[in-house]
């Protein structure tokens, strides 16, 4: 028996679901938000203890609420970010129901709407917004078998150095998470190996402005989504310890051993691709490209920002970069842990609709599904580069809310035959 009905059901109570609720509330659209755990759960219990936002407080927020207890250029700790989202949901009176998991949503035959089965009963919804975000299920590639004599965990489940057994640590993946975790472990006195694949490496700050400011004035946040299958770009940047550029040569000079992309494992030996130098060089080129663009912007606009020639200084190549290693014997190096900072996969298995490609990715245009009355929110590059960020998802939610209002207007029209009179009359 259907317990209740609603116009729009939002699945997911994180930043995407909260942003969607705000815009639907403003438009007067009846809706419910279902969250299988707690509001903003990923910020509460996901990732490591010392995680901070990768953008400063003045930027990484919703337009309607500032961080009054944080300096504008500070990087907000994860617990404070969770509290911010909970406070924001309360401020907009978002109708969030926590601890309610959606198991299945199917189209109701013969008429519009969906039957949604949840852990709290059934709901009939005219439309659905899947706002479960981009980081749903941690992915560990099948390289090292579970039976190998080494502890393995995903970066999502890493908390702090004390969590790991004594010994050296192999960190696979040098995006923001992997690079920051490797840095933290190295500072804690662990011997660390860091596997570096292809990546972008923007400066944290340049000429007195944060990287997010430069991306804004240069129009790079609004870059259109690339071709399907090419959306993911590993970006290495950090807000830790006040924010810093992730310079892999610096990490190596401080004791981290860099390797190429992790390729295979056999009999206690981890093998790496011969691509470390190329990956570092490409990251350097990305870094210098943004500096060049920023300098050109200053010259064109005449804005008064001090020159920063030191930003182009390069640390000497460490030995591990000059002569990359191709393999490590885990036992010989006393590597007792592997942390896989290797990303996430999405899971829309509960949505029983023909709305996905052969890889299970949503087929959509700026969040509007090929299935009528179905919407997606919080996807990487959903409409632009900034779509995965707090402020970016807010703008994507506004677009979807506008489209829902348009569809509601069409659906309210019941039709009236036009009276056509002959010319003779």
Short mmCIF file of C-alpha atoms in Angstrom, two decimals:
data_model
loop_
_atom_site.label_atom_id
_atom_site.label_comp_id
_atom_site.label_asym_id
_atom_site.label_seq_id
_atom_site.Cartn_x
_atom_site.Cartn_y
_atom_site.Cartn_z
CA UNK A 1 0.00 0.00 0.00
CA UNK A 2 1.31 3.43 -0.93
CA UNK A 3 1.81 5.46 2.23
CA UNK A 4 1.95 8.88 0.63
CA UNK A 5 2.35 10.86 -2.55
CA UNK A 6 4.59 13.76 -3.47
CA UNK A 7 5.39 15.77 -6.55
CA UNK A 8 9.18 15.34 -6.43
CA UNK A 9 11.22 12.82 -4.52
CA UNK A 10 14.88 13.71 -3.95
CA UNK A 11 17.09 10.72 -3.19
CA UNK A 12 20.18 11.80 -1.25
CA UNK A 13 20.59 14.19 1.68
CA UNK A 14 24.04 15.57 0.98
CA UNK A 15 24.97 18.86 -0.61
CA UNK A 16 23.15 18.00 -3.85
CA UNK A 17 19.91 17.02 -2.15
CA UNK A 18 19.96 20.09 0.10
CA UNK A 19 20.57 22.44 -2.83
CA UNK A 20 17.75 20.79 -4.78
CA UNK A 21 15.39 21.14 -1.83
CA UNK A 22 16.16 24.85 -1.52
CA UNK A 23 15.23 25.61 -5.11
CA UNK A 24 12.13 23.43 -5.12
CA UNK A 25 11.02 25.01 -1.87
CA UNK A 26 11.39 28.48 -3.34
CA UNK A 27 9.31 27.40 -6.33
CA UNK A 28 6.61 25.94 -4.10
CA UNK A 29 7.09 22.42 -5.44
CA UNK A 30 6.01 19.76 -2.90
CA UNK A 31 8.91 17.40 -2.29
CA UNK A 32 10.58 14.97 0.09
CA UNK A 33 14.30 14.31 0.61
CA UNK A 34 15.33 10.78 1.59
CA UNK A 35 18.76 10.12 3.11
CA UNK A 36 19.73 6.55 3.96
CA UNK A 37 22.08 7.62 6.75
CA UNK A 38 22.41 11.12 8.24
CA UNK A 39 22.39 14.49 6.52
CA UNK A 40 25.83 15.16 5.00
CA UNK A 41 27.02 11.71 6.08
CA UNK A 42 29.98 11.66 3.69
CA UNK A 43 31.44 14.73 5.41
CA UNK A 44 30.75 13.25 8.85
CA UNK A 45 32.25 9.79 8.54
CA UNK A 46 33.95 9.62 5.16
CA UNK A 47 37.65 10.28 4.60
CA UNK A 48 40.41 11.01 7.06
CA UNK A 49 40.25 12.91 10.34
CA UNK A 50 42.25 15.94 9.17
CA UNK A 51 40.41 16.43 5.87
CA UNK A 52 39.58 20.04 5.01
CA UNK A 53 37.76 21.54 2.05
CA UNK A 54 39.93 22.02 -1.01
CA UNK A 55 38.66 25.56 -1.52
CA UNK A 56 38.64 28.53 0.90
CA UNK A 57 35.62 29.36 3.04
CA UNK A 58 34.67 32.45 1.04
CA UNK A 59 34.25 30.28 -2.04
CA UNK A 60 33.24 26.73 -1.07
CA UNK A 61 29.77 27.43 0.29
CA UNK A 62 26.18 27.99 -0.77
CA UNK A 63 25.28 31.58 -1.70
CA UNK A 64 22.79 31.91 1.14
CA UNK A 65 25.05 31.27 4.14
CA UNK A 66 28.62 32.23 5.05
CA UNK A 67 31.00 30.57 7.50
CA UNK A 68 30.82 33.21 10.22
CA UNK A 69 33.31 31.40 12.47
CA UNK A 70 35.95 30.82 9.77
CA UNK A 71 38.32 33.29 8.18
CA UNK A 72 37.42 33.86 4.51
CA UNK A 73 40.68 32.31 3.28
CA UNK A 74 40.61 29.38 5.73
CA UNK A 75 39.99 25.82 4.58
CA UNK A 76 37.04 24.45 6.50
CA UNK A 77 37.54 21.17 8.43
CA UNK A 78 35.26 18.33 7.45
CA UNK A 79 33.27 18.30 10.71
CA UNK A 80 32.56 22.00 10.33
CA UNK A 81 31.48 21.43 6.73
CA UNK A 82 29.06 18.74 7.86
CA UNK A 83 27.63 21.10 10.47
CA UNK A 84 27.31 23.81 7.83
CA UNK A 85 25.19 21.56 5.62
CA UNK A 86 23.02 20.46 8.55
CA UNK A 87 22.51 24.11 9.53
CA UNK A 88 21.72 25.05 5.96
CA UNK A 89 19.14 22.28 5.65
CA UNK A 90 17.49 23.54 8.84
CA UNK A 91 17.59 27.15 7.62
CA UNK A 92 15.72 26.32 4.41
CA UNK A 93 13.46 23.85 6.25
CA UNK A 94 14.40 21.02 3.92
CA UNK A 95 12.01 18.07 4.43
CA UNK A 96 14.79 15.53 4.97
CA UNK A 97 14.00 12.08 6.31
CA UNK A 98 17.11 10.42 7.65
CA UNK A 99 17.66 6.69 7.87
CA UNK A 100 15.39 5.93 4.93
CA UNK A 101 16.97 3.91 2.12
CA UNK A 102 15.50 3.62 -1.36
CA UNK A 103 15.59 0.07 -2.69
CA UNK A 104 13.74 0.47 -5.98
CA UNK A 105 11.99 3.05 -8.16
CA UNK A 106 9.87 1.94 -11.09
CA UNK A 107 7.59 3.75 -13.49
CA UNK A 108 3.89 3.23 -12.78
CA UNK A 109 2.40 1.52 -15.88
CA UNK A 110 -0.26 3.39 -17.80
CA UNK A 111 0.14 6.74 -16.08
CA UNK A 112 2.76 9.22 -15.01
CA UNK A 113 4.85 8.93 -11.93
CA UNK A 114 6.95 6.40 -10.07
CA UNK A 115 6.47 3.86 -7.33
CA UNK A 116 9.41 4.13 -4.93
CA UNK A 117 10.05 1.38 -2.42
CA UNK A 118 11.95 2.42 0.68
CA UNK A 119 12.91 1.00 4.05
CA UNK A 120 10.04 3.07 5.51
CA UNK A 121 7.38 2.04 3.02
CA UNK A 122 6.24 3.04 -0.45
CA UNK A 123 6.01 6.53 -1.90
CA UNK A 124 4.39 7.59 -5.15
CA UNK A 125 6.26 10.45 -6.81
CA UNK A 126 5.48 12.37 -9.97
CA UNK A 127 9.18 12.86 -10.61
CA UNK A 128 12.53 11.80 -9.13
CA UNK A 129 15.84 13.61 -8.59
CA UNK A 130 18.77 11.25 -8.04
CA UNK A 131 21.03 13.41 -5.86
CA UNK A 132 23.30 10.68 -4.54
CA UNK A 133 26.42 12.44 -5.79
CA UNK A 134 29.60 11.35 -7.48
CA UNK A 135 31.35 9.56 -4.60
CA UNK A 136 29.14 6.61 -3.77
CA UNK A 137 31.22 3.42 -3.75
CA UNK A 138 35.00 3.37 -3.25
CA UNK A 139 36.84 1.53 -6.02
CA UNK A 140 39.93 -0.61 -5.43
CA UNK A 141 41.36 -1.98 -8.69
CA UNK A 142 41.90 -5.77 -8.75
CA UNK A 143 45.69 -5.59 -8.69
CA UNK A 144 46.73 -6.95 -5.31
CA UNK A 145 44.72 -9.98 -4.14
CA UNK A 146 43.02 -9.81 -0.79
CA UNK A 147 45.08 -12.79 0.28
CA UNK A 148 48.34 -10.83 -0.06
CA UNK A 149 50.17 -10.29 3.26
CA UNK A 150 49.47 -6.56 3.36
CA UNK A 151 46.60 -4.49 4.75
CA UNK A 152 44.55 -2.77 2.03
CA UNK A 153 41.99 0.00 2.35
CA UNK A 154 40.52 2.74 0.24
CA UNK A 155 41.28 6.37 1.00
CA UNK A 156 37.59 6.80 1.91
CA UNK A 157 38.16 4.53 4.92
CA UNK A 158 41.54 5.93 5.96
CA UNK A 159 41.31 7.96 9.19
CA UNK A 160 44.82 8.63 10.56
CA UNK A 161 48.32 7.10 10.72
CA UNK A 162 47.58 5.28 13.99
CA UNK A 163 44.92 3.25 12.21
CA UNK A 164 47.57 1.46 10.13
CA UNK A 165 49.89 -1.33 11.24
CA UNK A 166 53.50 -0.40 11.90
CA UNK A 167 55.63 -0.24 8.79
CA UNK A 168 55.89 1.53 5.45
CA UNK A 169 52.84 2.55 3.43
CA UNK A 170 52.18 2.41 -0.31
CA UNK A 171 49.72 5.11 -1.44
CA UNK A 172 48.29 4.48 -4.89
CA UNK A 173 46.89 7.58 -6.57
CA UNK A 174 48.25 11.12 -6.43
CA UNK A 175 45.14 13.21 -6.71
CA UNK A 176 44.16 15.50 -3.86
CA UNK A 177 43.34 12.63 -1.49
CA UNK A 178 46.36 10.46 -2.22
CA UNK A 179 48.86 13.31 -2.18
CA UNK A 180 47.53 14.71 1.10
CA UNK A 181 47.44 11.30 2.78
CA UNK A 182 51.01 10.55 1.65
CA UNK A 183 52.12 13.92 3.01
CA UNK A 184 50.36 13.30 6.34
CA UNK A 185 51.88 9.84 6.72
CA UNK A 186 55.34 11.10 5.87
CA UNK A 187 55.05 13.88 8.46
CA UNK A 188 53.99 11.23 10.99
CA UNK A 189 57.31 9.46 10.45
CA UNK A 190 56.16 6.68 8.15
CA UNK A 191 58.14 5.55 5.16
CA UNK A 192 55.88 6.33 2.21
CA UNK A 193 55.76 5.31 -1.44
CA UNK A 194 53.43 7.35 -3.68
CA UNK A 195 52.25 6.03 -7.05
CA UNK A 196 51.75 9.02 -9.38
CA UNK A 197 49.55 8.74 -12.45
CA UNK A 198 48.43 11.43 -14.94
CA UNK A 199 47.13 14.53 -13.16
CA UNK A 200 46.53 18.26 -13.23
CA UNK A 201 48.52 20.25 -10.67
CA UNK A 202 47.22 23.80 -10.23
CA UNK A 203 48.91 26.30 -7.91
CA UNK A 204 47.23 26.76 -4.56
CA UNK A 205 47.80 30.51 -4.76
CA UNK A 206 49.44 32.84 -7.23
CA UNK A 207 50.04 36.58 -7.08
CA UNK A 208 48.02 36.85 -3.89
CA UNK A 209 44.93 35.04 -5.16
CA UNK A 210 43.74 31.50 -4.52
CA UNK A 211 43.46 29.02 -7.36
CA UNK A 212 39.64 29.12 -7.18
CA UNK A 213 39.72 32.89 -7.82
CA UNK A 214 41.88 32.43 -10.89
CA UNK A 215 39.62 29.71 -12.24
CA UNK A 216 36.71 32.13 -11.81
CA UNK A 217 38.14 35.23 -13.48
CA UNK A 218 39.66 33.15 -16.27
CA UNK A 219 36.28 31.54 -16.98
CA UNK A 220 37.60 28.05 -16.32
CA UNK A 221 34.91 27.06 -13.83
CA UNK A 222 32.41 27.41 -16.64
CA UNK A 223 34.24 25.16 -19.06
CA UNK A 224 31.67 22.99 -20.83
CA UNK A 225 31.57 19.31 -19.99
CA UNK A 226 33.99 17.33 -22.17
CA UNK A 227 33.04 14.37 -24.31
CA UNK A 228 31.53 11.38 -22.48
CA UNK A 229 34.20 9.14 -21.03
CA UNK A 230 36.77 11.93 -20.76
CA UNK A 231 35.23 13.85 -17.86
CA UNK A 232 37.50 12.56 -15.10
CA UNK A 233 40.70 14.49 -14.52
CA UNK A 234 42.79 13.76 -11.44
CA UNK A 235 43.57 17.09 -9.75
CA UNK A 236 46.18 17.40 -7.04
CA UNK A 237 45.67 20.41 -4.78
CA UNK A 238 45.51 20.78 -1.01
CA UNK A 239 43.88 22.93 1.64
CA UNK A 240 45.83 21.20 4.43
CA UNK A 241 47.97 23.32 6.78
CA UNK A 242 46.55 26.54 5.40
CA UNK A 243 46.67 25.45 1.77
CA UNK A 244 49.64 24.51 -0.38
CA UNK A 245 50.54 23.64 -3.92
CA UNK A 246 51.07 19.89 -4.19
CA UNK A 247 54.66 19.83 -5.47
CA UNK A 248 55.73 16.21 -5.87
CA UNK A 249 59.41 17.14 -6.00
CA UNK A 250 58.99 18.79 -2.61
CA UNK A 251 57.29 15.69 -1.22
CA UNK A 252 60.17 13.58 -2.50
CA UNK A 253 62.74 15.93 -0.95
CA UNK A 254 60.94 15.43 2.36
CA UNK A 255 61.21 11.66 2.15
CA UNK A 256 58.36 10.35 -0.01
CA UNK A 257 59.45 7.90 -2.72
CA UNK A 258 57.61 8.55 -5.99
CA UNK A 259 56.75 5.78 -8.44
CA UNK A 260 54.90 5.54 -11.72
CA UNK A 261 51.38 4.23 -12.16
CA UNK A 262 50.80 0.96 -10.30
CA UNK A 263 50.41 -1.69 -12.98
CA UNK A 264 50.57 -5.19 -11.48
CA UNK A 265 51.44 -7.41 -8.53
CA UNK A 266 53.04 -10.83 -8.38
CA UNK A 267 54.55 -12.86 -5.55
CA UNK A 268 54.97 -9.97 -3.16
CA UNK A 269 56.30 -7.57 -5.80
CA UNK A 270 54.43 -4.44 -6.89
CA UNK A 271 55.24 -3.28 -10.43
CA UNK A 272 54.98 0.25 -11.85
CA UNK A 273 54.64 1.69 -15.32
CA UNK A 274 57.52 3.62 -16.83
CA UNK A 275 55.58 6.88 -16.83
CA UNK A 276 56.59 8.78 -13.70
CA UNK A 277 58.72 11.37 -15.49
CA UNK A 278 56.06 11.94 -18.15
CA UNK A 279 53.31 12.30 -15.54
CA UNK A 280 55.32 14.80 -13.49
CA UNK A 281 56.22 16.76 -16.63
CA UNK A 282 52.58 16.96 -17.71
CA UNK A 283 51.58 18.14 -14.23
CA UNK A 284 54.30 20.79 -14.37
CA UNK A 285 53.04 21.94 -17.77
CA UNK A 286 49.52 22.28 -16.40
CA UNK A 287 50.83 24.31 -13.46
CA UNK A 288 52.83 26.67 -15.69
CA UNK A 289 49.95 27.05 -18.13
CA UNK A 290 47.74 28.47 -15.39
CA UNK A 291 50.51 30.85 -14.29
CA UNK A 292 50.84 32.05 -17.90
CA UNK A 293 47.08 32.58 -18.17
CA UNK A 294 47.05 34.49 -14.88
CA UNK A 295 49.94 36.72 -16.00
CA UNK A 296 48.20 37.44 -19.28
CA UNK A 297 45.00 38.34 -17.42
CA UNK A 298 46.87 40.79 -15.18
CA UNK A 299 48.52 42.39 -18.20
CA UNK A 300 45.24 42.74 -20.11
CA UNK A 301 43.15 44.06 -17.23
CA UNK A 302 45.76 46.15 -15.41
CA UNK A 303 44.70 44.71 -12.05
CA UNK A 304 47.22 45.50 -9.33
CA UNK A 305 48.59 42.14 -8.23
CA UNK A 306 52.26 41.70 -7.27
CA UNK A 307 54.51 39.64 -9.50
CA UNK A 308 55.61 36.30 -8.08
CA UNK A 309 58.69 35.02 -9.95
CA UNK A 310 59.40 32.51 -7.19
CA UNK A 311 56.31 30.56 -8.21
CA UNK A 312 58.22 29.31 -11.25
CA UNK A 313 61.16 27.99 -9.25
CA UNK A 314 61.57 24.23 -9.52
CA UNK A 315 62.94 21.89 -6.86
CA UNK A 316 65.81 19.72 -8.06
CA UNK A 317 64.75 16.33 -9.37
CA UNK A 318 64.96 13.83 -6.53
CA UNK A 319 66.69 10.52 -7.16
CA UNK A 320 63.37 8.66 -7.39
CA UNK A 321 62.36 10.94 -10.27
CA UNK A 322 65.74 10.99 -12.02
CA UNK A 323 65.96 7.18 -11.80
CA UNK A 324 62.43 5.84 -11.31
CA UNK A 325 62.04 2.42 -9.76
CA UNK A 326 60.06 -0.19 -11.67
CA UNK A 327 59.09 -2.38 -8.73
CA UNK A 328 59.23 -2.78 -4.98
CA UNK A 329 59.42 -5.95 -2.91
CA UNK A 330 56.83 -5.26 -0.23
CA UNK A 331 58.48 -7.44 2.42
CA UNK A 332 61.96 -6.05 1.78
CA UNK A 333 60.67 -2.48 2.11
CA UNK A 334 58.49 -3.44 5.10
CA UNK A 335 55.37 -2.21 3.31
CA UNK A 336 52.54 -3.38 5.55
CA UNK A 337 49.72 -1.20 4.16
CA UNK A 338 48.38 -0.10 0.79
CA UNK A 339 46.00 2.86 0.60
CA UNK A 340 44.10 3.00 -2.66
CA UNK A 341 43.21 6.60 -3.52
CA UNK A 342 41.65 5.36 -6.72
CA UNK A 343 38.26 7.02 -6.93
CA UNK A 344 34.65 5.97 -6.77
CA UNK A 345 31.90 4.50 -8.87
CA UNK A 346 28.29 5.54 -9.06
CA UNK A 347 25.45 3.15 -8.35
CA UNK A 348 21.96 3.79 -9.66
CA UNK A 349 20.85 0.17 -9.46
CA UNK A 350 17.77 1.21 -7.53
CA UNK A 351 16.49 3.25 -10.47
CA UNK A 352 14.85 0.62 -12.69
CA UNK A 353 14.65 2.70 -15.84
CA UNK A 354 16.26 2.82 -19.26
CA UNK A 355 18.25 5.92 -18.37
CA UNK A 356 21.84 4.66 -18.52
CA UNK A 357 24.50 3.81 -21.06
CA UNK A 358 26.26 0.46 -21.39
CA UNK A 359 28.62 1.40 -18.53
CA UNK A 360 25.79 2.35 -16.20
CA UNK A 361 26.39 6.10 -16.46
CA UNK A 362 23.35 8.38 -16.65
CA UNK A 363 22.38 9.61 -20.11
CA UNK A 364 21.48 13.23 -19.51
CA UNK A 365 21.71 16.83 -20.62
CA UNK A 366 22.66 19.10 -17.73
CA UNK A 367 20.99 16.66 -15.37
CA UNK A 368 17.86 16.09 -17.42
CA UNK A 369 17.54 12.39 -18.09
CA UNK A 370 16.42 10.81 -21.34
CA UNK A 371 13.66 9.33 -19.18
CA UNK A 372 10.85 11.87 -18.66
CA UNK A 373 10.53 13.26 -15.13
CA UNK A 374 13.90 11.86 -14.02
CA UNK A 375 16.79 14.15 -13.07
CA UNK A 376 20.37 13.69 -11.87
CA UNK A 377 22.30 16.08 -9.64
CA UNK A 378 25.84 16.15 -8.28
CA UNK A 379 27.52 14.41 -11.21
CA UNK A 380 31.08 15.39 -12.16
CA UNK A 381 30.99 17.85 -15.06
CA UNK A 382 27.19 17.77 -14.97
CA UNK A 383 27.07 21.12 -16.71
CA UNK A 384 30.50 22.63 -16.11
CA UNK A 385 33.81 22.16 -14.38
CA UNK A 386 32.42 23.41 -11.07
CA UNK A 387 29.51 20.97 -10.90
CA UNK A 388 31.06 18.76 -8.20
CA UNK A 389 31.71 21.72 -5.89
CA UNK A 390 29.32 23.10 -3.29
CA UNK A 391 28.48 26.28 -5.15
CA UNK A 392 28.45 24.48 -8.51
CA UNK A 393 25.88 21.91 -7.45
CA UNK A 394 23.72 24.77 -6.14
CA UNK A 395 23.59 26.34 -9.61
CA UNK A 396 22.92 22.99 -11.28
CA UNK A 397 20.06 22.44 -8.83
CA UNK A 398 18.57 25.80 -9.79
CA UNK A 399 18.61 24.77 -13.45
CA UNK A 400 16.85 21.48 -12.68
CA UNK A 401 14.27 23.24 -10.52
CA UNK A 402 13.54 25.60 -13.41
CA UNK A 403 13.04 22.62 -15.72
CA UNK A 404 10.74 20.93 -13.22
CA UNK A 405 8.64 24.08 -13.02
CA UNK A 406 8.43 24.21 -16.81
CA UNK A 407 7.27 20.58 -16.93
CA UNK A 408 4.73 21.20 -14.18
CA UNK A 409 3.29 24.04 -16.22
CA UNK A 410 2.98 21.83 -19.28
CA UNK A 411 1.40 19.05 -17.25
CA UNK A 412 -1.19 21.42 -15.78
CA UNK A 413 -2.47 22.16 -19.26
CA UNK A 414 -5.52 19.99 -19.88
CA UNK A 415 -6.15 21.04 -23.49
CA UNK A 416 -8.84 23.02 -25.19
CA UNK A 417 -9.72 22.50 -28.85
CA UNK A 418 -9.37 25.60 -30.95
CA UNK A 419 -12.51 26.65 -32.86
CA UNK A 420 -11.67 27.07 -36.51
CA UNK A 421 -14.28 28.88 -38.56
CA UNK A 422 -14.38 28.75 -42.31
CA UNK A 423 -13.46 31.82 -44.30
CA UNK A 424 -17.01 31.99 -45.64
CA UNK A 425 -18.35 32.79 -42.21
#
